[in-house]
Short mmCIF file of C-alpha atoms and ligand atoms in Angstrom, two decimals:
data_model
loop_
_atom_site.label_atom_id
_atom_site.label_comp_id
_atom_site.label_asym_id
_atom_site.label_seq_id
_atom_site.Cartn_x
_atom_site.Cartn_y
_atom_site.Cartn_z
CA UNK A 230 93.86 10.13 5.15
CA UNK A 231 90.08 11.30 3.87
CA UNK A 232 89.16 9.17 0.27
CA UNK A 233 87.05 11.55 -1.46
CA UNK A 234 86.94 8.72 -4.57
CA UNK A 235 83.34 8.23 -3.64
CA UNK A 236 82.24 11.35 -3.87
CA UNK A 237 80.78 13.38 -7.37
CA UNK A 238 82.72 16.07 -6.96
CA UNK A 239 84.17 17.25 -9.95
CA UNK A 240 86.35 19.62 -8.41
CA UNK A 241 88.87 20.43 -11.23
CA UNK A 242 85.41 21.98 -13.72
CA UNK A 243 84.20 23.45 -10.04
CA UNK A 244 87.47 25.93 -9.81
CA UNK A 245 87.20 26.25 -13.90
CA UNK A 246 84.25 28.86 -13.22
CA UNK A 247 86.70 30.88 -10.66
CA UNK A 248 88.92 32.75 -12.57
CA UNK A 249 90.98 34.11 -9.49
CA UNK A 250 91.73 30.58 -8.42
CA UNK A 251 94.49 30.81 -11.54
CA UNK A 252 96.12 33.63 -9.81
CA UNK A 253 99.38 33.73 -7.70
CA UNK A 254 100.40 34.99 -4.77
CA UNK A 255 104.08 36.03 -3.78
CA UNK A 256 105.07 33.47 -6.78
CA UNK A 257 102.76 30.53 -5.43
CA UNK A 258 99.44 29.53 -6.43
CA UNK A 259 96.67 30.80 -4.34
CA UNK A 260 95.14 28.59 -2.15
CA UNK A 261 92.28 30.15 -1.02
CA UNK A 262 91.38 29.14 2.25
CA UNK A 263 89.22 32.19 4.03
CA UNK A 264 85.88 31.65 2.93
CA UNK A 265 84.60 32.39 5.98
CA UNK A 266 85.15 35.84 5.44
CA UNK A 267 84.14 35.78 1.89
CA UNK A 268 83.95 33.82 -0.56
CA UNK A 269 85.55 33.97 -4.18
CA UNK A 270 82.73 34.15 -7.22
CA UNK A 271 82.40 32.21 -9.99
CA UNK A 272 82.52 33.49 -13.41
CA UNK A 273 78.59 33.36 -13.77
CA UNK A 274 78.45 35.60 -11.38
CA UNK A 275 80.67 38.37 -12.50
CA UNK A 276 79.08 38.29 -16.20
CA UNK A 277 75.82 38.66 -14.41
CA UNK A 278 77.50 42.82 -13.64
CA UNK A 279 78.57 43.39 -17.42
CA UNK A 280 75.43 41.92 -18.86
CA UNK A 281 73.45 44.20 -16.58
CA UNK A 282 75.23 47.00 -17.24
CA UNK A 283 75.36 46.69 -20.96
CA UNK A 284 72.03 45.68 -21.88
CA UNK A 285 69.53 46.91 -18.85
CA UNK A 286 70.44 48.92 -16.31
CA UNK A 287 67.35 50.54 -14.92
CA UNK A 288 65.60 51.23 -11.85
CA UNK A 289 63.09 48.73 -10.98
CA UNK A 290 59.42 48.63 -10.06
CA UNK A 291 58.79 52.17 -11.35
CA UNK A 292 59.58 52.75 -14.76
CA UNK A 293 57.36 51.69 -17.64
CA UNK A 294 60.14 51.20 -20.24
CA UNK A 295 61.67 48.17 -21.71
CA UNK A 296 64.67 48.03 -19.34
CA UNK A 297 63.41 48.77 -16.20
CA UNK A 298 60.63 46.07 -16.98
CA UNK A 299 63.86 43.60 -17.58
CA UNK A 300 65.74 45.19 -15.05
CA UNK A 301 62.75 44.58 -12.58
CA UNK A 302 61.83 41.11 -13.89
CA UNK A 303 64.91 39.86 -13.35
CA UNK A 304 65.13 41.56 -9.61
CA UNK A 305 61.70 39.92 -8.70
CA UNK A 306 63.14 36.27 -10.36
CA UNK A 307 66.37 36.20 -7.99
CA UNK A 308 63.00 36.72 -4.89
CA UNK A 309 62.00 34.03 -6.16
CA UNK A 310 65.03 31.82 -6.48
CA UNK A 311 66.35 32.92 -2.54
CA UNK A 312 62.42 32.30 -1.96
CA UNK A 313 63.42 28.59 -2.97
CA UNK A 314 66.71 28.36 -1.11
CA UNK A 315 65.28 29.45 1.88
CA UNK A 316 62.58 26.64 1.83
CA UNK A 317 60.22 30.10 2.81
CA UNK A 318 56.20 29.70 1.66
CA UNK A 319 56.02 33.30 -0.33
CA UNK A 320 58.55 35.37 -2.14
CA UNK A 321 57.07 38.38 -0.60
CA UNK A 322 58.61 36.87 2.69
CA UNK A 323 62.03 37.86 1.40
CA UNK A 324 63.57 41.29 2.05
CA UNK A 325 66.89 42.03 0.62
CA UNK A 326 69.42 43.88 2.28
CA UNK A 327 72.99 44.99 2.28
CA UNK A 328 73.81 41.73 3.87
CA UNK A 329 73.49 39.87 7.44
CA UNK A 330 74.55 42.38 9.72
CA UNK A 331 71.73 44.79 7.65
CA UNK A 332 68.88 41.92 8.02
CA UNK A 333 69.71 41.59 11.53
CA UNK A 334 69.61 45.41 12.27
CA UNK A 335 66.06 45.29 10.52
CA UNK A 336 64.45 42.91 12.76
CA UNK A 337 65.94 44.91 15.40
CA UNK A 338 64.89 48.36 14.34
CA UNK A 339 61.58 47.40 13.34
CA UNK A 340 60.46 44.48 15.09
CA UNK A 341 62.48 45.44 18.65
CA UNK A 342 61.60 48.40 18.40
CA UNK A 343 57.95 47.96 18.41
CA UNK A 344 57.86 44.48 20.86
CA UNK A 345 60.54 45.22 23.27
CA UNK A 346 60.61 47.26 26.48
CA UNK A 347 61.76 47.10 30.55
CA UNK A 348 61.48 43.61 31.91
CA UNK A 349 61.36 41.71 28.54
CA UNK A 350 64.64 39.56 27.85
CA UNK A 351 66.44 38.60 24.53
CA UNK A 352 68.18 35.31 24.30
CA UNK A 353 71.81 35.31 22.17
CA UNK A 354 74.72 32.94 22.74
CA UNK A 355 78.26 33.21 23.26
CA UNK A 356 79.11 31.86 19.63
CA UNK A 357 77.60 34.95 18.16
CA UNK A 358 79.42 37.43 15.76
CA UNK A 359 79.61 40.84 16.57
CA UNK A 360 76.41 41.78 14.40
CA UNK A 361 74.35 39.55 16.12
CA UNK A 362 75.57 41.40 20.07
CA UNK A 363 75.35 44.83 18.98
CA UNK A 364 72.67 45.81 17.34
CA UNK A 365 70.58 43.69 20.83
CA UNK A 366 73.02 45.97 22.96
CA UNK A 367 72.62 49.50 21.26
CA UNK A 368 68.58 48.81 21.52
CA UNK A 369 68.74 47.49 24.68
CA UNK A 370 70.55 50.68 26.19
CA UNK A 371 67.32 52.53 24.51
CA UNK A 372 64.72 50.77 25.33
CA UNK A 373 65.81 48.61 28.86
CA UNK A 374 65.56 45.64 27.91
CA UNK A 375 67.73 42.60 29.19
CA UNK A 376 70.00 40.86 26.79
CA UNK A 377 70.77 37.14 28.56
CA UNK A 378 73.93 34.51 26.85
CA UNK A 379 73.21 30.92 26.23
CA UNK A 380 76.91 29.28 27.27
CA UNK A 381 78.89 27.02 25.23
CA UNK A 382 81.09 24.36 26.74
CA UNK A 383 84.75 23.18 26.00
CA UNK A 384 83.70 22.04 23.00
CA UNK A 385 82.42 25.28 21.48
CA UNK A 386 78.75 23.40 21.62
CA UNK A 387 75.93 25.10 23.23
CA UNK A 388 74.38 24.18 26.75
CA UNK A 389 71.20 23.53 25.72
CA UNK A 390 70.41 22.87 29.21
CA UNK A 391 70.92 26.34 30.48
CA UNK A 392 68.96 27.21 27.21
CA UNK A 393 65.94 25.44 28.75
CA UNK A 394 66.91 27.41 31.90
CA UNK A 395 67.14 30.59 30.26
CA UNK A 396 64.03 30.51 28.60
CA UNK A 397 60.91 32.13 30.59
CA UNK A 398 57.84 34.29 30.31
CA UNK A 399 60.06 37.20 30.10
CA UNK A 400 62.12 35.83 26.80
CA UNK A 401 61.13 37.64 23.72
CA UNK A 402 63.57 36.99 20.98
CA UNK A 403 66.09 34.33 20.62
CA UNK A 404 68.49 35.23 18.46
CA UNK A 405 71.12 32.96 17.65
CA UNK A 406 73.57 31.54 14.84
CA UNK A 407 73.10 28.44 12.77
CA UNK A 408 77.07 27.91 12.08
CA UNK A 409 79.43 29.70 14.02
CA UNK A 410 82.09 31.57 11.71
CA UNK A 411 84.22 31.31 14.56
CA UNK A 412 84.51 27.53 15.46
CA UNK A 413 82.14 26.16 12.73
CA UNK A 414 80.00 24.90 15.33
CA UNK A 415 76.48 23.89 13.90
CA UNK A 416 73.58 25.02 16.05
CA UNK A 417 70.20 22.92 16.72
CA UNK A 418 68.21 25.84 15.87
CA UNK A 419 65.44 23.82 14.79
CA UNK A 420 65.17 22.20 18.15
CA UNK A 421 65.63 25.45 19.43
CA UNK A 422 63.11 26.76 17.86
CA UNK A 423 60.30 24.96 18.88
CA UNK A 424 61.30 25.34 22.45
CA UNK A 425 61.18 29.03 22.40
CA UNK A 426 58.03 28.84 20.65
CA UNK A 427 56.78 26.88 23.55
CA UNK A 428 57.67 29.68 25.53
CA UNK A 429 55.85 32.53 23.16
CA UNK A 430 59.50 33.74 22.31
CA UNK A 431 59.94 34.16 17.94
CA UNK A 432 63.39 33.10 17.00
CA UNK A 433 66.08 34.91 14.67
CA UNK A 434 68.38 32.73 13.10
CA UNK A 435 71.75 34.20 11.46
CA UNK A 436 72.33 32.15 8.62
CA UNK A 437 75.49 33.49 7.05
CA UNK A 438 77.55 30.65 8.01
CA UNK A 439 75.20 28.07 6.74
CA UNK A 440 73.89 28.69 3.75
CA UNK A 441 76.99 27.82 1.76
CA UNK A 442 77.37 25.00 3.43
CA UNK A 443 73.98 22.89 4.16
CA UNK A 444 70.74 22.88 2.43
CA UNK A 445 68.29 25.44 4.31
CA UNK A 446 64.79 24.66 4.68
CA UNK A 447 63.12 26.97 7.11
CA UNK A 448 59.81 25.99 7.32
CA UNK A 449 61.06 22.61 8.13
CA UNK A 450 63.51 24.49 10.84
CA UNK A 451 60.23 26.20 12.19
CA UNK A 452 61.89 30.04 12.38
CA UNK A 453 60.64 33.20 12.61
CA UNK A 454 63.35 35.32 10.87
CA UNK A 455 66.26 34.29 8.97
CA UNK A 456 69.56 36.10 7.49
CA UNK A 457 72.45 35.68 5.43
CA UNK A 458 74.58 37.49 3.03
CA UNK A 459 75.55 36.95 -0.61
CA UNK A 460 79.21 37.44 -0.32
CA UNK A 461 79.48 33.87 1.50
CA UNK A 462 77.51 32.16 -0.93
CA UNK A 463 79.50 32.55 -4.09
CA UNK A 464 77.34 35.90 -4.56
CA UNK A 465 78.64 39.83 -4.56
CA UNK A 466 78.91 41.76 -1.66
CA UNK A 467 76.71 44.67 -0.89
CA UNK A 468 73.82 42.05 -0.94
CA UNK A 469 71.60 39.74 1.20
CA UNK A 470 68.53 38.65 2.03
CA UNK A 471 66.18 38.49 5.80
CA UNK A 472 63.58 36.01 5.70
CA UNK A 473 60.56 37.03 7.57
CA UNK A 474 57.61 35.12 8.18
CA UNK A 475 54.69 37.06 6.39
CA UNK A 476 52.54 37.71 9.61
CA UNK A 477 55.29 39.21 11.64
CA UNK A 478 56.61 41.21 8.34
CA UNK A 479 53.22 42.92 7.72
CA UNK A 480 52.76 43.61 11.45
CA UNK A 481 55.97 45.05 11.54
CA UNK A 482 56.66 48.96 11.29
CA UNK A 483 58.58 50.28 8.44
CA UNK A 484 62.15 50.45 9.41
CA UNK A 485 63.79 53.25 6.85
CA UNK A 486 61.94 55.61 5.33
CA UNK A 487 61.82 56.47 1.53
CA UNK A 488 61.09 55.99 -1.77
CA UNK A 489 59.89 52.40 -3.38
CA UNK A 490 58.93 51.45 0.56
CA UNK A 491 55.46 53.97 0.41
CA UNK A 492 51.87 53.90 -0.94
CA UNK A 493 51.32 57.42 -1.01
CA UNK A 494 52.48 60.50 0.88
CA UNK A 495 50.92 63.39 1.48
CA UNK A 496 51.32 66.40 4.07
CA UNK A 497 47.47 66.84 4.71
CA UNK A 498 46.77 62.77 5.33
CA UNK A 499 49.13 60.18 6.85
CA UNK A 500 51.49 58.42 4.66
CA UNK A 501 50.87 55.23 3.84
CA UNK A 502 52.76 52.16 3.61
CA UNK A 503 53.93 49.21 0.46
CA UNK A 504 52.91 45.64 1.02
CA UNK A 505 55.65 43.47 2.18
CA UNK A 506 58.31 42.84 1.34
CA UNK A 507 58.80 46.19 -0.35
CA UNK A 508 57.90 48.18 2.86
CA UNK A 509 61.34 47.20 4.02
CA UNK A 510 63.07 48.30 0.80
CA UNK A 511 63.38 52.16 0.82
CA UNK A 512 65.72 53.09 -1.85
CA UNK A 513 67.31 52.18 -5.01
CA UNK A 514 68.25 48.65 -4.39
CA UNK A 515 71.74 47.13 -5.39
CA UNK A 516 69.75 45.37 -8.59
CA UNK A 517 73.16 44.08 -10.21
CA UNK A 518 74.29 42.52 -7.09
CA UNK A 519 70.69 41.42 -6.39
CA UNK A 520 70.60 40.05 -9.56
CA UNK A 521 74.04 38.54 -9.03
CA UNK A 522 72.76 37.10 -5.88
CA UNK A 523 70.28 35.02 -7.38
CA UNK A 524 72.91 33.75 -10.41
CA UNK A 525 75.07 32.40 -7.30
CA UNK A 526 72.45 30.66 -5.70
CA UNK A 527 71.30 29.14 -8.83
CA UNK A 528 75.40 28.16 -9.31
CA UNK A 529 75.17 26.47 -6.01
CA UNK A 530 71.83 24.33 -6.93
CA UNK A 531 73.81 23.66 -10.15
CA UNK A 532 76.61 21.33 -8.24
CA UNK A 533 73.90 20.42 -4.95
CA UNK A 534 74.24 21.51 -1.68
CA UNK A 535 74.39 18.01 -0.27
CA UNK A 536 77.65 17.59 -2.23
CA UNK A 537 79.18 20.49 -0.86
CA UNK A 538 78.60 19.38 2.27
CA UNK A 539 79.59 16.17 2.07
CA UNK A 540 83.12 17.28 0.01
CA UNK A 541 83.81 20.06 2.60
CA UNK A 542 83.14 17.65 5.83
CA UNK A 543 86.08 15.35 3.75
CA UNK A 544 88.39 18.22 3.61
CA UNK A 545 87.27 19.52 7.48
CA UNK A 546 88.82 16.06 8.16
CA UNK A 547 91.35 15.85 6.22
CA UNK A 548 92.63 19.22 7.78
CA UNK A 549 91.70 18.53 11.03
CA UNK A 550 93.91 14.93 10.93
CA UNK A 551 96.50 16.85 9.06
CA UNK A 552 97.14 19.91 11.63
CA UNK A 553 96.89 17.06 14.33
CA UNK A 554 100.61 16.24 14.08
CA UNK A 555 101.83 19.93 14.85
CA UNK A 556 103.10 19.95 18.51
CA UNK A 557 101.16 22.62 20.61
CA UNK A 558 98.29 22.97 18.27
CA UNK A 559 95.34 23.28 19.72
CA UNK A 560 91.70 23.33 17.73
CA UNK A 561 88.88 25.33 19.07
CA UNK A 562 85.83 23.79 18.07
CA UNK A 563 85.37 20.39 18.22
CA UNK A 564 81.77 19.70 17.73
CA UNK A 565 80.76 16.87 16.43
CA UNK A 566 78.51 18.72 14.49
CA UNK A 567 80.53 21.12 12.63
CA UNK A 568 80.79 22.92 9.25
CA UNK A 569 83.43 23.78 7.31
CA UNK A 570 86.18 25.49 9.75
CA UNK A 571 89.28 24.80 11.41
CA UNK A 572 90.43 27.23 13.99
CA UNK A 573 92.84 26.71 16.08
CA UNK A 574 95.86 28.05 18.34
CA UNK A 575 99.93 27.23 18.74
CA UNK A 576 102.09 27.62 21.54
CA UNK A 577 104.47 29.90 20.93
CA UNK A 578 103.82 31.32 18.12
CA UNK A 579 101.22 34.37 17.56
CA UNK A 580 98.14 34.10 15.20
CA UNK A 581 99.43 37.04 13.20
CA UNK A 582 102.14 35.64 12.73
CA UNK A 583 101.36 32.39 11.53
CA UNK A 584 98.79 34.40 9.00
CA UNK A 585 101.38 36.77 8.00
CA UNK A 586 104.02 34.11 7.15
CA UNK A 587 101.53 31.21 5.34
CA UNK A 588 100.07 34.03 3.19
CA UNK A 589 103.93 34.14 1.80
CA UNK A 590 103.25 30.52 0.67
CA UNK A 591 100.55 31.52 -1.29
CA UNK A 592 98.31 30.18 1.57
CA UNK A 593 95.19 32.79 2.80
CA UNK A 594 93.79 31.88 5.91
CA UNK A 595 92.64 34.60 8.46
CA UNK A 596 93.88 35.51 11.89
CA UNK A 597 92.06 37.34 14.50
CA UNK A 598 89.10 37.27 16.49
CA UNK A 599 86.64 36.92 13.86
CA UNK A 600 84.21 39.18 14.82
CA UNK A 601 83.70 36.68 18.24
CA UNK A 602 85.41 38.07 21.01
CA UNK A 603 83.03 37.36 23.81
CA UNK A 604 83.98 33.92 21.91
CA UNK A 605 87.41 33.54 22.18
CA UNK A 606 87.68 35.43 25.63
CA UNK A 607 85.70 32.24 26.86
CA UNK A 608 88.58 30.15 25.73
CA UNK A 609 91.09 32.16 27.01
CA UNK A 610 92.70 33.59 23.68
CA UNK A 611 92.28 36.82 21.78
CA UNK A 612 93.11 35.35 18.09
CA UNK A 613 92.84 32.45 16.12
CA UNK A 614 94.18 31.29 12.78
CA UNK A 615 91.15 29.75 10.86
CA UNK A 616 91.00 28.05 7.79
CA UNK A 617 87.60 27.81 6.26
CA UNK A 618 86.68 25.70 2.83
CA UNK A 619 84.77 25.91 -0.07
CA UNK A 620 83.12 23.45 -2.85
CA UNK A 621 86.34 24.35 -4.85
CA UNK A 622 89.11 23.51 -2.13
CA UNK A 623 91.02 20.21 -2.91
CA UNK A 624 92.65 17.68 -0.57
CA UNK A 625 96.02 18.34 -2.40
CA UNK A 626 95.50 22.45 -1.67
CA UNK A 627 94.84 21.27 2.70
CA UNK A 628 98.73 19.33 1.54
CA UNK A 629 99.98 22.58 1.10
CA UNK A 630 98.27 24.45 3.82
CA UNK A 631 99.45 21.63 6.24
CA UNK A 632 103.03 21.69 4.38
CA UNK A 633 102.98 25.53 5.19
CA UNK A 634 101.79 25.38 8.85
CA UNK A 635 104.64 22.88 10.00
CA UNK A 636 107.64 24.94 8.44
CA UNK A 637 105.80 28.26 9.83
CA UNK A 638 105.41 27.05 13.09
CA UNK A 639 108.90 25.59 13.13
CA UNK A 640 110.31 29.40 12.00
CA UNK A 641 108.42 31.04 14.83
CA UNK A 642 109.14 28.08 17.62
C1 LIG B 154 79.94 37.22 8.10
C2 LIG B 154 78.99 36.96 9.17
C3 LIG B 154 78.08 37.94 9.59
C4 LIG B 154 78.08 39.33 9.03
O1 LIG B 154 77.83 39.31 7.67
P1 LIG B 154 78.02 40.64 6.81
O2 LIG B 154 78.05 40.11 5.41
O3 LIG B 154 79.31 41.24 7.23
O4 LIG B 154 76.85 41.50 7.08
C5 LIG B 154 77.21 37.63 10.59
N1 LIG B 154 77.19 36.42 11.15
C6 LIG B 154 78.02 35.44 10.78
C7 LIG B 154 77.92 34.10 11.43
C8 LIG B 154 78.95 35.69 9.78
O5 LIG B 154 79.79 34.73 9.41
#
């Protein structure tokens, strides 16, 4: 059994700041074990929405009142503070956005639309999630370019080796994951990224996985782009952030068009264009989630990411020799690099069905294919059940997920 006696942790004022951690669920306490998905937000958080709303709710950068200037002070702060996170040189490298899957379909938009054409190639694995396939295929089917999949083996792990192989003159973009949600499966984008690099390739990393889970430094890591959404970071959905290295941001075209993102327009003389990072901003922002955003982050420096990591590899292992007893299960992923998730497969009995019957114990886990299915058609399935932890899971909640998964199984066997 895992001894988490060493570690800092204290996990008992941790799930004090998340007030739906008290709840209960079909006359059981929650245990909340699909943060994957999303994550639950601490109370710091969801004061950051009534303070806002109470005392300055304003649009930002253009009014010259009181509010908007606290409204946009405190917008430009929470650049600043992902600015930080990130590890990133400038805060005008960060753009926010609606999330990953929005960050993602900006460097596509804008930067594949303006580098990519017939005969040029764009690396992306088989771990990816959907938003990381289909925004490549939809441009690809406009503009002819060839999207080519780095392999994983049994193990969920990449083949590096038929990365080297893939990579070529042709090779544009790699775009790849840094943890897969599906398998947890931590990626050597670093590495990766100076071996594209050696072929003239930039490198897109999707961060959503990892950011909760492992301090982020991405100058150190040596990418190009980087994204990741607030809702898996303790932070509000609706919100994220793309890092963009400040050369290849101000080269870029804008992506949508509209107010905030403009210099001036005009119908006699061509419009003209904001300095980064607001040229990717058209719009009224979400500034309480924005603002939200950065309260999370600052939540998470509060308790250390190396902590987290270190707790949530004990409870990975604690779940992972817990679930080991359960006759027919099988666990997908088994990296020996790996975050925070435990997917895995029974004989006999369906993934929905599992999900369906835990979440009667109080026990939320999800079932399906996790936005992976190139994924999981490699191993064969077409669902998984995955539990996924957070800084506020405890070894005695994994008891009762455990607990739960042996009389399930045994119903549906
Ligand atoms: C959740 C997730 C996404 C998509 O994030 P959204 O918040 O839905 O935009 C992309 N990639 C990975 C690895 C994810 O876990």
């Amino acid at each position: 059994m895992a001894d988490f006696s060493d570690l800092q942790l204290d996990v008992a004022r941790v799930r004090r700041d998340f007030p739906i951690l008290d709840r209960e669920v079909h006359g059981k306490p929650l245990v909340y074990l699909d943060n994957a998905a999303t994550c639950q937000t601490p109370r710091q958080v969801i004061e950051v929405f009534d303070d806002y709303y109470r005392r300055y709710n304003a649009n930002i950068h253009r009014g010259l009142h009181t509010l908007a200037d606290e409204a946009t002070a405190a917008f430009e702060g929470t650049r600043e503070t992902v600015r930080a996170y990130l590890g990133a040189a400038e805060s005008r490298e960060i753009v926010f956005t609606r999330g990953t899957t929005e960050a993602i379909n900006l460097v596509a938009g804008s930067w594949g639309r303006a580098n990519l054409g017939p005969g040029d190639e764009v690396l992306i694995s088989r771990l990816e999630h959907h938003s990381n396939i289909v925004p490549w295929q939809l441009l690809a089917g406009e503009l002819g370019f060839a999207i080519k999949v780095i392999p994983v083996d049994e193990r969920g792990v990449l083949d590096q080796a038929a990365y080297r192989d893939l990579l070529g003159e042709r090779t544009r973009l790699v775009a790849v994951n840094h943890v897969s949600n599906a398998l947890g499966t931590i990626n050597p984008v670093g590495e990766m990224a100076s071996l594209a690099h050696e072929h003239g390739a930039l490198i897109m990393v999707d961060g959503a996985q990892a950011t909760p889970h492992q301090p982020i430094d991405v100058q150190a890591l040596g990418v190009d782009f980087y994204a990741f959404s607030g809702h898996k970071v303790y932070g509000p959905t609706g919100v994220g952030a793309l890092y963009g290295r400040a050369e290849l941001l101000e080269a870029m075209p804008p992506w949508q068009g509209g107010g905030e993102m403009i210099k001036t327009v005009s119908f006699e003389t061509p419009t003209t264009f904001a300095d980064i990072p607001h040229k990717f901003e058209a719009g009224t922002p979400a500034i309480a989630e924005v603002i939200a955003l950065g309260r999370a982050l600052e939540w998470v420096n509060g308790i250390g990411l190396e902590l987290i990591q270190a707790w949530e590899a004990r409870l990975l292992e604690h779940a992972t020799e817990g679930v080991a007893s359960i006759e027919g299960l099988r666990v997908l992923g088994t990296s020996p690099d790996k975050a925070a998730v435990l997917s895995f497969v029974v004989d006999g009995a369906h993934a929905q069905d599992i999900g369906l019957l835990i979440d009667q114990l109080g026990v939320a886990i999800r079932t399906g294919h996790h936005c992976a299915q190139p994924l999981l058609s490699y191993f064969g399935v077409e669902a998984t059940c995955r539990a996924s932890f957070a800084a506020y899971n405890t070894p005695e909640e994994i008891d009762v997920f455990v607990e739960g998964l042996e009389r399930v199984v045994s119903m549906l066997r």
